[in-house]
Each structure stands twice: as C-alpha cells, then as structure tokens.
Coordinates of C-alpha atoms in Angstrom, one line a residue:
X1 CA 0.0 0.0 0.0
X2 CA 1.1 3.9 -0.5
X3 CA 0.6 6.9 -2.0
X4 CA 1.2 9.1 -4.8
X5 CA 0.7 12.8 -5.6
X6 CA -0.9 14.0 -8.5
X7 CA -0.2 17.1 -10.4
X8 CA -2.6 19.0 -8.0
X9 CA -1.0 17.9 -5.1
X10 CA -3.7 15.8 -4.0
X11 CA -2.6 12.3 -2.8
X12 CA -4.1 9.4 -4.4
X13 CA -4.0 6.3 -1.9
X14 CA -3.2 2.9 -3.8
X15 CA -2.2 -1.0 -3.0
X16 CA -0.3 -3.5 -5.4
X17 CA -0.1 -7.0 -6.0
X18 CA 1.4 -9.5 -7.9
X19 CA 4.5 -9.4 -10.5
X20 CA 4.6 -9.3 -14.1
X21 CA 3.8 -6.4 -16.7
X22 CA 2.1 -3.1 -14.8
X23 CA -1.9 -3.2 -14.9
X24 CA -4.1 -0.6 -13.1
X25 CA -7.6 -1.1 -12.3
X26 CA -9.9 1.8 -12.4
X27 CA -13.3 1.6 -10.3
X28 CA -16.8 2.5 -11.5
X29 CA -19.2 4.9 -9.5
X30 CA -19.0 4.3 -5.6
X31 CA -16.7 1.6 -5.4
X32 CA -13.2 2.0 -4.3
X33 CA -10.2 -0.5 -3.0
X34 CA -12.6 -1.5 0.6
X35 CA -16.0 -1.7 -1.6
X36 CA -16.2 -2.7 -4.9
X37 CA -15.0 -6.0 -7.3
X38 CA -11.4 -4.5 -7.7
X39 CA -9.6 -5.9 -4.8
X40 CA -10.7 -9.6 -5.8
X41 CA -10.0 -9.0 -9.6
X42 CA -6.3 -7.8 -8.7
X43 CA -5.9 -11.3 -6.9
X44 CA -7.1 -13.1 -9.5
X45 CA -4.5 -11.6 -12.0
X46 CA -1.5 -11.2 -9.9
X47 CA 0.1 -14.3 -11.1
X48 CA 0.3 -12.4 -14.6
X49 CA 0.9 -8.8 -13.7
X50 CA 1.3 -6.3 -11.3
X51 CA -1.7 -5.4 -10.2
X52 CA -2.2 -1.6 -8.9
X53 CA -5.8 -0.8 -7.2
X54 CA -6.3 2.7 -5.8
X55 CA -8.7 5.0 -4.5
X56 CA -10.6 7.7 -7.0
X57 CA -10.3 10.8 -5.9
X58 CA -12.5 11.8 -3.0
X59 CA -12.9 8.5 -2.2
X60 CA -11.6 6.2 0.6
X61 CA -7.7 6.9 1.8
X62 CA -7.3 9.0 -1.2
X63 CA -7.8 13.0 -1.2
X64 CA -9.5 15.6 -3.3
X65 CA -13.3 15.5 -4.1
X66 CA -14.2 18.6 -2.7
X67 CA -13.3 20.8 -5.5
X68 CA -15.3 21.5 -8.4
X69 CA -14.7 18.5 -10.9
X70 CA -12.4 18.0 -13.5
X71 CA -12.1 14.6 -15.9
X72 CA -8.2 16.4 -16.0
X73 CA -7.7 16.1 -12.3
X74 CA -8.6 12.2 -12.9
X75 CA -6.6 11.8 -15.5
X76 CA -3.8 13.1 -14.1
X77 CA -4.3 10.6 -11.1
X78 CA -4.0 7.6 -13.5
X79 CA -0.7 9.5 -15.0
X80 CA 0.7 9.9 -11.7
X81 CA 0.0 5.6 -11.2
X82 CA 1.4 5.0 -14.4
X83 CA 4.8 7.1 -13.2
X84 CA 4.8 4.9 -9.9
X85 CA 4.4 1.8 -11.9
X86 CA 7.5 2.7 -14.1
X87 CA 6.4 4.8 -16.5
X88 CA 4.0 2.8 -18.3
X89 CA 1.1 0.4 -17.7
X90 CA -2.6 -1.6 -18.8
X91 CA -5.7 0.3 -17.7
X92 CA -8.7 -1.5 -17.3
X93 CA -12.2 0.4 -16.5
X94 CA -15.0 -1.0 -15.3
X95 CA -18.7 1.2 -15.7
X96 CA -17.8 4.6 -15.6
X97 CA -14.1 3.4 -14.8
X98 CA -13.8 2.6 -18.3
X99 CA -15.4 5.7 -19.4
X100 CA -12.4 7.2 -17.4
X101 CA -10.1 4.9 -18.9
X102 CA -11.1 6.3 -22.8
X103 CA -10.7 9.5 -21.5
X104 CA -7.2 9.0 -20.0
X105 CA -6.1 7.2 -23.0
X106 CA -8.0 9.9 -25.7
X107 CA -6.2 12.2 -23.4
X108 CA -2.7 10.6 -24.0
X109 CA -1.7 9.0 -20.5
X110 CA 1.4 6.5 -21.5
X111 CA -0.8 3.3 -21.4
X112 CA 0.1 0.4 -23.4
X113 CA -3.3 -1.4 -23.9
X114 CA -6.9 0.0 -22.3
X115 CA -9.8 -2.4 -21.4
X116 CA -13.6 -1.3 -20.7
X117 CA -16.2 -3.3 -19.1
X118 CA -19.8 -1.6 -20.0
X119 CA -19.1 2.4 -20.3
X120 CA -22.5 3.3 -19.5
X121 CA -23.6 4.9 -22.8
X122 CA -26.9 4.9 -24.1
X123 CA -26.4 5.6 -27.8
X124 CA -29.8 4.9 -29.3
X125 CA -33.2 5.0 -28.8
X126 CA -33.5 1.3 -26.8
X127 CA -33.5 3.5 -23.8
X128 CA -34.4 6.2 -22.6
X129 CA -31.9 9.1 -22.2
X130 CA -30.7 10.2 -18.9
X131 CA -33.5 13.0 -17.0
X132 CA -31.0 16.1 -17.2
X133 CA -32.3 16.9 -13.9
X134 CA -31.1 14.0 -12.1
X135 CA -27.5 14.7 -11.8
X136 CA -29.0 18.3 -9.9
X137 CA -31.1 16.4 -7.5
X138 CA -28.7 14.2 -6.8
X139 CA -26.4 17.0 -5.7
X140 CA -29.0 19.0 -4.2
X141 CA -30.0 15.9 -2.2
X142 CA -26.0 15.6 -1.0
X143 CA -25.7 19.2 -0.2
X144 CA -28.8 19.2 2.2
X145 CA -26.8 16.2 4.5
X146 CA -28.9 13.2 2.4
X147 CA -26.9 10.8 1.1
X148 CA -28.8 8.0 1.6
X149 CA -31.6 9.3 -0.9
X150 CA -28.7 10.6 -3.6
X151 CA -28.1 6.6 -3.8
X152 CA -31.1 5.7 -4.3
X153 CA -31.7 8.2 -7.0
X154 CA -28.4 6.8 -8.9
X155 CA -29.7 3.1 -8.0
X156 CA -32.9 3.5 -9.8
X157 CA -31.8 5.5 -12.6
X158 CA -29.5 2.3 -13.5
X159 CA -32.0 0.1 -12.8
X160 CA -31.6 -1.4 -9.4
X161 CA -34.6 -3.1 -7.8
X162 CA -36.0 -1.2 -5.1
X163 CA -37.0 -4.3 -3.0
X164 CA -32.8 -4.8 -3.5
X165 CA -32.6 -0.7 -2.4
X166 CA -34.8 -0.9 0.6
X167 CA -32.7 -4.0 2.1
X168 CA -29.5 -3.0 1.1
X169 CA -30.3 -0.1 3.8
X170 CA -30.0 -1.7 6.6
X171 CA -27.3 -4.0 5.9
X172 CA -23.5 -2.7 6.4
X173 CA -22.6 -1.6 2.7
X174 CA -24.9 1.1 3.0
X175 CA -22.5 3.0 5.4
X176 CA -20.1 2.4 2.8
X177 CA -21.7 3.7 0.1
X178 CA -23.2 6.9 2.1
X179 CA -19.3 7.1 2.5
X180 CA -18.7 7.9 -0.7
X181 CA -22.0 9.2 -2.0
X182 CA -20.5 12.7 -2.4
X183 CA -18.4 11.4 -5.3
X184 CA -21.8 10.7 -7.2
X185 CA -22.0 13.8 -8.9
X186 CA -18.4 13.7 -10.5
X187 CA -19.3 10.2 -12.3
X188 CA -22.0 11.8 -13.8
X189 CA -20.7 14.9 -14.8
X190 CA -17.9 12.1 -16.6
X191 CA -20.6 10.1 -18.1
X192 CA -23.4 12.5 -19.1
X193 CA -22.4 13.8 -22.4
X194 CA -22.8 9.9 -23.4
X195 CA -26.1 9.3 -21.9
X196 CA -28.2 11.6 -24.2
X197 CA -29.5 9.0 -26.7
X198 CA -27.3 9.7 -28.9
X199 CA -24.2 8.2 -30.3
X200 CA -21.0 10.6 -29.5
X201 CA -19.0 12.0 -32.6
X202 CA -17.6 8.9 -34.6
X203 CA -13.9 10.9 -33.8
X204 CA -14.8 11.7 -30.2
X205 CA -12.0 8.9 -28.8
X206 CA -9.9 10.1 -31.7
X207 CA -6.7 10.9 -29.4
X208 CA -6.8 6.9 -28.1
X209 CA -4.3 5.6 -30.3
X210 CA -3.7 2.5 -28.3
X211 CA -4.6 -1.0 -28.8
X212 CA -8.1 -1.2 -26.9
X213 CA -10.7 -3.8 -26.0
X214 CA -14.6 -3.3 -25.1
X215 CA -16.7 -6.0 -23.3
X216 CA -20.0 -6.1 -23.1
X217 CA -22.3 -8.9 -20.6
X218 CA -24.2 -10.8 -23.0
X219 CA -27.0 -10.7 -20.3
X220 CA -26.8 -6.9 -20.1
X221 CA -29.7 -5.3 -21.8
X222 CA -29.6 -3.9 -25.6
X223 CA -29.0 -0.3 -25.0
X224 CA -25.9 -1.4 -22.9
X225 CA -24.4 -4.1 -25.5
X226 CA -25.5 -1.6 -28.5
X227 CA -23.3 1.7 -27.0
X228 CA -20.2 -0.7 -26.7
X229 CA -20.5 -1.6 -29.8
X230 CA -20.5 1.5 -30.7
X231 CA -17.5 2.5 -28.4
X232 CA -15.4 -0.2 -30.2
X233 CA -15.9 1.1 -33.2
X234 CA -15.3 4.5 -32.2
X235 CA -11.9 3.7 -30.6
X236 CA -9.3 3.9 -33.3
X237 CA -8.0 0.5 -32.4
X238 CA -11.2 -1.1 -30.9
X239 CA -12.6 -4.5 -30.6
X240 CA -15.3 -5.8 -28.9
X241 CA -15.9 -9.3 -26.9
X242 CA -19.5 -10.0 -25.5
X243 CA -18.9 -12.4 -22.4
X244 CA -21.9 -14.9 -22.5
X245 CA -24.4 -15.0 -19.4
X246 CA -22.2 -12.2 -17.9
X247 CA -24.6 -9.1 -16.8
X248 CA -23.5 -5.4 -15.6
X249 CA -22.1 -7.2 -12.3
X250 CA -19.7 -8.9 -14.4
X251 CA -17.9 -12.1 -12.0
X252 CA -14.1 -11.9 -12.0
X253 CA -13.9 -15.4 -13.6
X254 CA -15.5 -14.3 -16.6
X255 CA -13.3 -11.5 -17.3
X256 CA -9.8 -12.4 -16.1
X257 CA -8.9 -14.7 -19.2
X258 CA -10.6 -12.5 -21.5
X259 CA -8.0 -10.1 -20.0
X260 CA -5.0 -12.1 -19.5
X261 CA -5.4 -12.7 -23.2
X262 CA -5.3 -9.4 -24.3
X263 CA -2.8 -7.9 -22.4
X264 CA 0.0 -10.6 -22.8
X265 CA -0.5 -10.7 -27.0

C-alpha cells in the first residue's frame, strides 16, 4: 500500500499485488479498494501482472473531491499511477471506470493497452436518455446532508430493484456507500455527455491511439451491449468481446482470461 501525488498535489492512496507487466484497475461509481469488485480482480491476475488498485479521488484513503470536478484532475491521477508503476502500464475500467479509462487514453496517458467493461452509454433509442435533472437532484440531495436518498436516486436510474434498495439499507454496505456518495456527482458529470440518446462523434475517442478492448455482458440489456459496440468502433484500435451470461455485475472469472489474453498478446 502507499501513495502518490498528483499534479494538483492531491494524494491518491493505492495498494499493489502480484508481479509481471504493470496493470491498473480503475473503479466505477461508488466503489473504491474496501468496496467494490477491484480488490478480488487484482488477486485473481497477480500471477500475470502487477496489479495496482487505488482510490478515485475523494474516495476512501485517497484526497480531493471537494473541488469543483475536472475529468483532468482524474486523469492526471492515472498519470501519476502510471509514473509509480514505471512509466508505463494496462488500464482496465470498469462502468464509468472505463469511461475514465477512454478519456485517459484519448487524453494521451502512457498506457500500453486500455480495457472497458460496459461504459455506460446509451447511444440509441432502446433506452431512454438520462433525466437532465437527475445529476441536480442528486447534488442538491447531498448538499442538504442526504446521502442515503442521492443513492437511491443513482440506483434506480440504472436500474436497481428497489425491493434490493430498501434491504440493502439496513445491511453494512450502505454505510459504505453513504461514504462515498459525495463522489456521485463527478461520475455523472464524466458520463453525461454519453447518456443523451445519442451516439457521440464517430472521432470523439480520436486521441486513443492504443490497442483497446470493449466487453460487453451478453446478459446486459440492448441499450448497454449496442453503445459498446458503438464505443469499439469508435476507438481507433477497438474490438469488442461479449462475455456470455455475464450481466452489468460482471464475476471476476469471466473476465480475467478475457483479460490475461489481451494484455499478454
């Protein structure tokens, strides 16, 4: 475990594992290195690489988040990774981690190869776009002291069911997640140009000149398997790989060869 400092001075906390080529994990909205699939995915490929999970910004050990937002300040946080883990390294995003991921890579962090699990895009009109009022409420709900009811405005905009909301409240991950429910309104300010209904300009990723891999849950519905399709074509050196029975809450088992093969062509 340890820390580096990003180019705002802001220390991004971060624990690795494992030997072999450097591969950083990036975590989707809400999850961090105590909460969230990262942790057990790093274990699972640290016979093959060296595995780096951190902390997003304003989340868990890691500083920051108090700011107004910046997709550069993220950025910048996967750079600073990238220096500790010797200058160059694999990303691999999952959710709006992997929207991060494109970003850092568009944006020209030194990454060798970038992976994305499900972006959440919707591209089309197999779902409906995102209420441009929700990202407001959601802040206005975490300025007035309410975090528990900014979650479950995020959990049923992406579909959770609320028989799953109301008894995840009184179990012990909901103090986890009102933990980091203040961080709710920089994933969508990363993801809500892409959630409009509308595919993104064909030359939007145009700056990712890397060799870059998109998987999609075959189990996931339409709208989500239709925008990575579109992201992997979008991505100068995309391809896409639909993982059979796999859904939004992808298992590590499913994904880690998938990986392991990509990363070690």
């Amino acid at each position: 475990m340890g820390q580096v400092v990003s180019r705002d001075g802001t220390a991004i906390a971060f624990t690795r594992i494992g030997s072999g080529p450097a591969l950083i994990i990036v975590d989707g909205a809400m999850c961090y290195r105590a909460f969230g699939p990262a942790t057990a995915l790093a274990e699972a490929l640290s016979d093959r690489f060296t595995v780096y999970t951190y902390d997003r910004r304003g989340r868990g050990e890691s500083g920051g988040g108090t700011a107004p937002y910046d997709v550069e300040r993220e950025v910048e946080d996967i750079a600073a990774l990238i220096e500790e883990a010797g200058g160059s390294a694999h990303l691999f995003g999952m959710s709006s981690g992997g929207t991060l991921v494109a970003e850092a890579a568009h944006r020209g962090v030194d990454a060798e190869r970038i992976a994305i699990y499900e972006s959440p895009m919707i591209v089309d009109g197999t779902h409906p776009p995102m209420d441009p009022d929700l990202p407001a409420r959601v802040r206005r709900a975490i300025g007035e002291g309410r975090r528990g009811d900014a979650i479950k405005l995020f959990m049923r905009y992406v579909g959770t069911p609320g028989i799953f909301i109301a008894a995840l409240q009184v179990m012990p991950p909901w103090r986890k997640l009102k933990g980091v429910a203040h961080t709710l309104p920089n994933d969508f300010a990363l993801t809500g140009e892409f959630q409009r209904g509308t595919p993104p300009p064909a030359d939007r990723w145009r700056g990712a000149d890397v060799p870059a891999l998109v998987i999609a849950g075959g189990k996931s519905p339409e709208y989500m398997r239709n925008a990575q399709r579109h992201l992997a074509s979008a991505l100068p050196h995309g391809e896409l790989t639909v993982l059979p029975g796999q859904t939004h809450m992808v298992k590590p088992k499913a994904t880690v060869p998938v990986l392991v093969d990509f990363f070690t062509r």
